[in-house]
Tab-separated table of C-alpha atoms and ligand atoms in Angstrom:
chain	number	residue	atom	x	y	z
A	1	UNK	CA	134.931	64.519	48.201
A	2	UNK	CA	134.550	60.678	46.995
A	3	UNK	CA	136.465	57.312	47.557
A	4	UNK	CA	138.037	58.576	43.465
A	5	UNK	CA	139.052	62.103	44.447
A	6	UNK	CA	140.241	60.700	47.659
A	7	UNK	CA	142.383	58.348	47.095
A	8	UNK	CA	143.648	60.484	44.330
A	9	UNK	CA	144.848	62.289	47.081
A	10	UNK	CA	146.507	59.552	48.781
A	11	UNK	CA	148.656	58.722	45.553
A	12	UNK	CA	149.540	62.291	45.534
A	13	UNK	CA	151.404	61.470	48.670
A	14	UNK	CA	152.362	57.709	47.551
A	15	UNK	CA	152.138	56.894	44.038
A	16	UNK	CA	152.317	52.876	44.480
A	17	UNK	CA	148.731	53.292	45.660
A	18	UNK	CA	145.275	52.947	42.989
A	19	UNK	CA	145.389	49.131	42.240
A	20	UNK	CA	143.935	46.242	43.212
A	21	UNK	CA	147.007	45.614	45.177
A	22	UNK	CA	149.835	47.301	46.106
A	23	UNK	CA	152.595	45.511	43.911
A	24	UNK	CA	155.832	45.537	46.533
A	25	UNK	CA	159.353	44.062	44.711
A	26	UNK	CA	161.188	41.993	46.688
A	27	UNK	CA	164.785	40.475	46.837
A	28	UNK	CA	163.411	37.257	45.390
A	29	UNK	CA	162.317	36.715	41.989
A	30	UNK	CA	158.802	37.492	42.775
A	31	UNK	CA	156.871	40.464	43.574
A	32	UNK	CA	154.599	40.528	46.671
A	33	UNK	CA	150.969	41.827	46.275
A	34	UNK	CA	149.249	43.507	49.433
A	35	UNK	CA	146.033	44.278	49.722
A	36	UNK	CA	143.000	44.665	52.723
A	37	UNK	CA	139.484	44.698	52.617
A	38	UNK	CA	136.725	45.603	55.667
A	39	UNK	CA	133.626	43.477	56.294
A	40	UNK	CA	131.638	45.340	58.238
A	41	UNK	CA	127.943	44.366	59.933
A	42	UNK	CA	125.246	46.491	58.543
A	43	UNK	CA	127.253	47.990	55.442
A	44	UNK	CA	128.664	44.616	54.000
A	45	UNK	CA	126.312	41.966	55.809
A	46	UNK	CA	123.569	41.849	57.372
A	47	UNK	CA	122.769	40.770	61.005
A	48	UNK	CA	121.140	37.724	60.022
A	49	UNK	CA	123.530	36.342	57.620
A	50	UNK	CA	124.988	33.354	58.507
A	51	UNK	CA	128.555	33.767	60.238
A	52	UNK	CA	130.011	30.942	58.040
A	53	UNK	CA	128.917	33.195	55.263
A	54	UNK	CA	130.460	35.981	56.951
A	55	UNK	CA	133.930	34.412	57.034
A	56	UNK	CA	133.543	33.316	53.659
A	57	UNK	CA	133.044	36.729	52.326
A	58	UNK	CA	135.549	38.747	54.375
A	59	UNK	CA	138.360	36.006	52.790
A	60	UNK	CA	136.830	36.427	49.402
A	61	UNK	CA	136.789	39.863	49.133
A	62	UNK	CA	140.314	40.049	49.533
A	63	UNK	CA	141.218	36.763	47.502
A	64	UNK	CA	139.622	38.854	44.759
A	65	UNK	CA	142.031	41.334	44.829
A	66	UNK	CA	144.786	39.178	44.408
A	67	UNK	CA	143.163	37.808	41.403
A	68	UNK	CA	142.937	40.816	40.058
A	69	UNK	CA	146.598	41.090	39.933
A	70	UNK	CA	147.050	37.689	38.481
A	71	UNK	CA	148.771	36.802	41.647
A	72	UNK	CA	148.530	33.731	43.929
A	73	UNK	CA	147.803	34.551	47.602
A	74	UNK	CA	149.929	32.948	50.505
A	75	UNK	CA	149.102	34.740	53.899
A	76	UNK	CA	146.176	36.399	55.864
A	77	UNK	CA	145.739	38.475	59.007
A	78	UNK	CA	142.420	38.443	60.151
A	79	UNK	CA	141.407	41.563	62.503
A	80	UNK	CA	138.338	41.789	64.639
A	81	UNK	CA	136.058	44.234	66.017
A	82	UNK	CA	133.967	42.275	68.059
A	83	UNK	CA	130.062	43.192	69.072
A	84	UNK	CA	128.357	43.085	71.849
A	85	UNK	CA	126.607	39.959	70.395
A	86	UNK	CA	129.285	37.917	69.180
A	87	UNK	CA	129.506	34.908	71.068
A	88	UNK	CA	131.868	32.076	70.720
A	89	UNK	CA	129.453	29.805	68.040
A	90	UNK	CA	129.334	32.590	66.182
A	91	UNK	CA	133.358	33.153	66.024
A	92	UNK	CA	133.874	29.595	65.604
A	93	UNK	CA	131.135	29.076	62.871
A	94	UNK	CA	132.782	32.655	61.574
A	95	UNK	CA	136.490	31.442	60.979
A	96	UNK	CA	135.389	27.908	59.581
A	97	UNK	CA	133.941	29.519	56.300
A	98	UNK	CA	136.902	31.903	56.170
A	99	UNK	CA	139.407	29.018	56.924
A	100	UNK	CA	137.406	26.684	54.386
A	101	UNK	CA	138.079	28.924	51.691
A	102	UNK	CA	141.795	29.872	52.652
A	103	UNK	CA	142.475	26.477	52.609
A	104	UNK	CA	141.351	25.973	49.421
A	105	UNK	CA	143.625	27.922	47.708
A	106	UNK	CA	146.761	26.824	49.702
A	107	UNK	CA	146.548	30.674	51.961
A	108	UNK	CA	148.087	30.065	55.593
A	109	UNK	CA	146.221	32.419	58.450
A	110	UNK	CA	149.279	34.378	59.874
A	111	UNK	CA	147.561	36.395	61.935
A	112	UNK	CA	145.412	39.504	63.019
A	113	UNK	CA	144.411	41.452	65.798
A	114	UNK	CA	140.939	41.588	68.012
A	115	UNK	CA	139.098	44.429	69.195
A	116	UNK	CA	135.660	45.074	69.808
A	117	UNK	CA	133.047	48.240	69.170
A	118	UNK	CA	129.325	48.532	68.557
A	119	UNK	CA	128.853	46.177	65.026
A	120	UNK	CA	131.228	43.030	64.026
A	121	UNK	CA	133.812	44.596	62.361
A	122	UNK	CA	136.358	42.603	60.345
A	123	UNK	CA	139.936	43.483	58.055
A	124	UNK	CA	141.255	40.460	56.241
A	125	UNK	CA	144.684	41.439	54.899
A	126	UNK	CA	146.124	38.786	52.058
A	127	UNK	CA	150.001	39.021	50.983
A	128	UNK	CA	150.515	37.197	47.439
A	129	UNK	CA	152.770	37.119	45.011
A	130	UNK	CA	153.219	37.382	41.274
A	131	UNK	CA	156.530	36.663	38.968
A	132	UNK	CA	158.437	40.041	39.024
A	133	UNK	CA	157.246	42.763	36.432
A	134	UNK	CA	153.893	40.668	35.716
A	135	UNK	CA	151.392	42.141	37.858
A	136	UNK	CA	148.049	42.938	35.904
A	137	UNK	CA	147.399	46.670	36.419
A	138	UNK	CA	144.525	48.668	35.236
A	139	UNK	CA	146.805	51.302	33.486
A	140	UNK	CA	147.581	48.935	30.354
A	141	UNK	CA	144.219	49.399	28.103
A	142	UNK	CA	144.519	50.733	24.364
A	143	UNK	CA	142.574	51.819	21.711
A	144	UNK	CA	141.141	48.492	20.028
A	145	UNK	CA	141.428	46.332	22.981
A	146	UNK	CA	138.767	43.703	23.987
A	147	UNK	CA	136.434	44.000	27.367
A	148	UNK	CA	136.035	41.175	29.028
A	149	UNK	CA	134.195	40.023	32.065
A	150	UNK	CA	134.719	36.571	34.197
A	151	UNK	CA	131.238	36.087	34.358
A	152	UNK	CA	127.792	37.345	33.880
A	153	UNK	CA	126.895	40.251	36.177
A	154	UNK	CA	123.809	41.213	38.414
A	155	UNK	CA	125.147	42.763	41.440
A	156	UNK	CA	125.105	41.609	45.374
A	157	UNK	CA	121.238	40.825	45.072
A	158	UNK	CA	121.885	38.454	42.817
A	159	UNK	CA	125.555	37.290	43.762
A	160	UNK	CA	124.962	34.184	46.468
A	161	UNK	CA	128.597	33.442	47.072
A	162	UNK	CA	131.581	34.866	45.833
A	163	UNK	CA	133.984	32.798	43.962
A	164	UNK	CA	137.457	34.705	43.884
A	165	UNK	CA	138.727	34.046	40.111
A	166	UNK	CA	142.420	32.801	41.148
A	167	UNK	CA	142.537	30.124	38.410
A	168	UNK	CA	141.238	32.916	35.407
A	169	UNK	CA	143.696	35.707	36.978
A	170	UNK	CA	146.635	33.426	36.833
A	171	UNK	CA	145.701	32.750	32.742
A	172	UNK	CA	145.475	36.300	32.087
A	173	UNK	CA	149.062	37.024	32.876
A	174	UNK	CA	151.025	38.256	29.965
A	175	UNK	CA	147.894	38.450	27.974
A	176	UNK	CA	145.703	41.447	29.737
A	177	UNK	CA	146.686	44.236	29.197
A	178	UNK	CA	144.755	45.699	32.134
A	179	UNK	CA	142.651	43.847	34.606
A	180	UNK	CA	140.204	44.602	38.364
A	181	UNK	CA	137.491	42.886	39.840
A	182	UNK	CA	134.352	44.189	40.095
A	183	UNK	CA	133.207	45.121	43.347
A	184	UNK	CA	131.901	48.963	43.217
A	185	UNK	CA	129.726	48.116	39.716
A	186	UNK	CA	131.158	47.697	36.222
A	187	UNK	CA	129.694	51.321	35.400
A	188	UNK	CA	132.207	52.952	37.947
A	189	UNK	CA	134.776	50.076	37.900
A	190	UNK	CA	135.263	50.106	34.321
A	191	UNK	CA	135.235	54.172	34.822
A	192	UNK	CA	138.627	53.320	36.784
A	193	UNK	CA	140.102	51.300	34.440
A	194	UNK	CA	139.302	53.312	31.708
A	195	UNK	CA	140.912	56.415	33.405
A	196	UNK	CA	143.899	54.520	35.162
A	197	UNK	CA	144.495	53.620	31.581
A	198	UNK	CA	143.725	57.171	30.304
A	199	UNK	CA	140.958	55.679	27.700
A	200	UNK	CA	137.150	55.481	27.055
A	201	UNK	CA	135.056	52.518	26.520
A	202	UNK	CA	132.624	51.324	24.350
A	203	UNK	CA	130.333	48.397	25.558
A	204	UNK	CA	128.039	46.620	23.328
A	205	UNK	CA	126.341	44.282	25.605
A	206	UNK	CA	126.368	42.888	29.281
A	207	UNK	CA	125.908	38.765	30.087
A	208	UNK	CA	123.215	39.241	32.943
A	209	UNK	CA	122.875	36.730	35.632
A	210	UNK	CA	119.153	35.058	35.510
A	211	UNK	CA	116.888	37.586	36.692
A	212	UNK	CA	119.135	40.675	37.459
A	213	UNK	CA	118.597	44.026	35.128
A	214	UNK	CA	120.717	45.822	33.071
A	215	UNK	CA	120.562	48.495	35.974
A	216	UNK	CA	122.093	46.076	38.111
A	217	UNK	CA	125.055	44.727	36.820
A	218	UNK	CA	126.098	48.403	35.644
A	219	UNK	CA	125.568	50.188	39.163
A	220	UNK	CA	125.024	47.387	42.499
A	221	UNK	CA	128.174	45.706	42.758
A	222	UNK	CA	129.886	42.843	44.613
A	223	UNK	CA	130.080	40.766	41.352
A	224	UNK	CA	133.850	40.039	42.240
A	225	UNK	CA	134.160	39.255	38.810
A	226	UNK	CA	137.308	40.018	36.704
A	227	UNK	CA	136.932	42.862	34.044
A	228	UNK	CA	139.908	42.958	31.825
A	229	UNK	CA	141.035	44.276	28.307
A	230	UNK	CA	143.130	42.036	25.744
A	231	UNK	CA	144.515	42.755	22.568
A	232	UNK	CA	142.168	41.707	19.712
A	233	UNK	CA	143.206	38.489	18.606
A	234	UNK	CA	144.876	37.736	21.793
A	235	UNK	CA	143.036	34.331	23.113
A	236	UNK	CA	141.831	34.511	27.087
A	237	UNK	CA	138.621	33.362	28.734
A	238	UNK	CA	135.664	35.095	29.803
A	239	UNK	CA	132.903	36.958	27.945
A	240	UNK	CA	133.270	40.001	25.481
A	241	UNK	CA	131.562	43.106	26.404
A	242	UNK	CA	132.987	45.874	24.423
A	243	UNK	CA	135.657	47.563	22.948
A	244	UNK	CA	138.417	50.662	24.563
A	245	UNK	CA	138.310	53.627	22.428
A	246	UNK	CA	140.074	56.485	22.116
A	247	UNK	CA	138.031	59.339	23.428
A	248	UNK	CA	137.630	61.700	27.040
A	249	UNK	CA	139.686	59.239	29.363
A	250	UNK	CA	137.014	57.334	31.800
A	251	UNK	CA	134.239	57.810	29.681
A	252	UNK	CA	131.895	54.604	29.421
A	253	UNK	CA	129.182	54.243	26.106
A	254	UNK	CA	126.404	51.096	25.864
A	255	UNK	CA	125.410	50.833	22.333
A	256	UNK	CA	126.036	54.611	21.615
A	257	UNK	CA	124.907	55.859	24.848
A	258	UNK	CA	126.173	57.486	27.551
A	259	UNK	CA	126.716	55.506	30.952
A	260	UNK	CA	126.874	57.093	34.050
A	261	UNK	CA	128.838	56.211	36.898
A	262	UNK	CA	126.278	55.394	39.560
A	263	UNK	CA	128.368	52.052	41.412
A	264	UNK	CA	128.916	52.104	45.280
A	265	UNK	CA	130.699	54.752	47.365
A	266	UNK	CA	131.107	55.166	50.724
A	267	UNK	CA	131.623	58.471	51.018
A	268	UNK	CA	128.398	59.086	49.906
A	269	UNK	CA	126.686	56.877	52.055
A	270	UNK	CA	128.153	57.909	55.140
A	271	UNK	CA	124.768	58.943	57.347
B	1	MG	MG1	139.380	45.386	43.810
């Protein structure tokens, strides 16, 4: 098994599940967007990272998400786990990056819970919300469509800080016509979309951040850029990568050749 086959699984039993966020209608005229994300010490961070950096990312992460959707995020629950060596500077040094950022895009902290186990273990749980029926999904891609990325890619060794793309999600609604963020690797993100969307894709080339490989932006992850697809002609930001085909649905091509899907997954990193 693998996170794909998986959660494939779990939508067997509950077929709102496979996007970015879980896309909830409501009474209002809105829908509400769900979605939570684990930061966890040794798989997500390391020890010596900063815990103002820590915060920042756990927020981020999920911010991203909501992005994703085109939505604007309004609440978070932040859970701990605490470790044996989390003291109180680090806590306090911890929720002032993840406040910072929440703040900066308007999100109240609602709540959470606290535990603690053997590594710091965070959730951070964001509820948004999106005008009803305009939720970006990944199952909207066609034959002729655009790629697009946010950004230029590299992966987490390249990635210092990760800036969720609110501002370009909120442009892209009713003009993608399928849209994630990249946080696995655009070689198995774009796998996702492509399936989800029951398409292939062709890329023709990848905007690399300074230094990173090709290898890199295809397969590390944690860009937590947007990758999207857009009617040719349709006007949106970001950088063109490729084209969606027709062809074995999820199959990826750069310049002709095959790409395989080699992005994280933690099923099969488990020891
Ligand atoms: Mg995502």
């Amino acid at each position: 098994m693998n996170e794909d086959t998986f959660i494939n699984s779990l939508r067997r039993r509950s077929p709102i599940i496979g996007d970015d966020c879980a896309v909830i209608a409501s009474p209002g005229a809105k829908d509400l967007l769900f979605t939570t994300d684990f930061t966890i010490e040794g798989i997500h961070f390391r020890a010596k990272t900063s815990a103002a950096e820590v915060g920042h990312k756990a927020v981020a992460r999920s911010l991203s998400d909501i992005a994703a959707m085109g939505g604007t995020p309004r609440y978070c629950f932040i859970s701990l786990a605490l470790s044996p060596s989390t003291n109180d500077r680090w806590l306090n040094s911890f929720y002032r990056g993840a406040t910072r950022l929440l703040e900066r895009h308007g999100v109240k902290l609602a709540g959470g819970d606290i535990s603690h186990t053997s590594v710091f273990v965070c959730d951070v749980m964001v509820c948004g919300t999106i005008a009803k029926g305009q939720a970006l999904l990944r199952s909207g891609a066609r034959p002729g469509d655009v790629i697009y990325v946010s950004g230029p890619l590299g992966g987490w060794r390249h990635k210092r800080t990760i800036v969720p793309r609110l501002e370009i999600g909120r442009q892209l609604i009713g003009k993608a016509t399928a849209c994630m963020d990249i946080s696995d690797g655009l070689s198995l993100d774009l796998h996702r979309l492509a399936l989800a969307s029951g398409v292939a894709a062709a890329l023709e080339s990848i905007p690399l951040i300074k230094g990173a490989s090709l290898r890199q932006a295809l397969d590390d992850g944690e860009d937590y850029e947007l990758l999207y697809t857009a009617r040719r002609g349709t006007h949106v930001p970001g950088i063109g990568i490729g084209t969606i085909v027709k062809g074995k649905p999820g199959t990826i091509t750069l310049s002709g050749r095959p790409v395989p899907q080699r992005g994280y997954d933690h099923f099969q990193h488990r020891s």
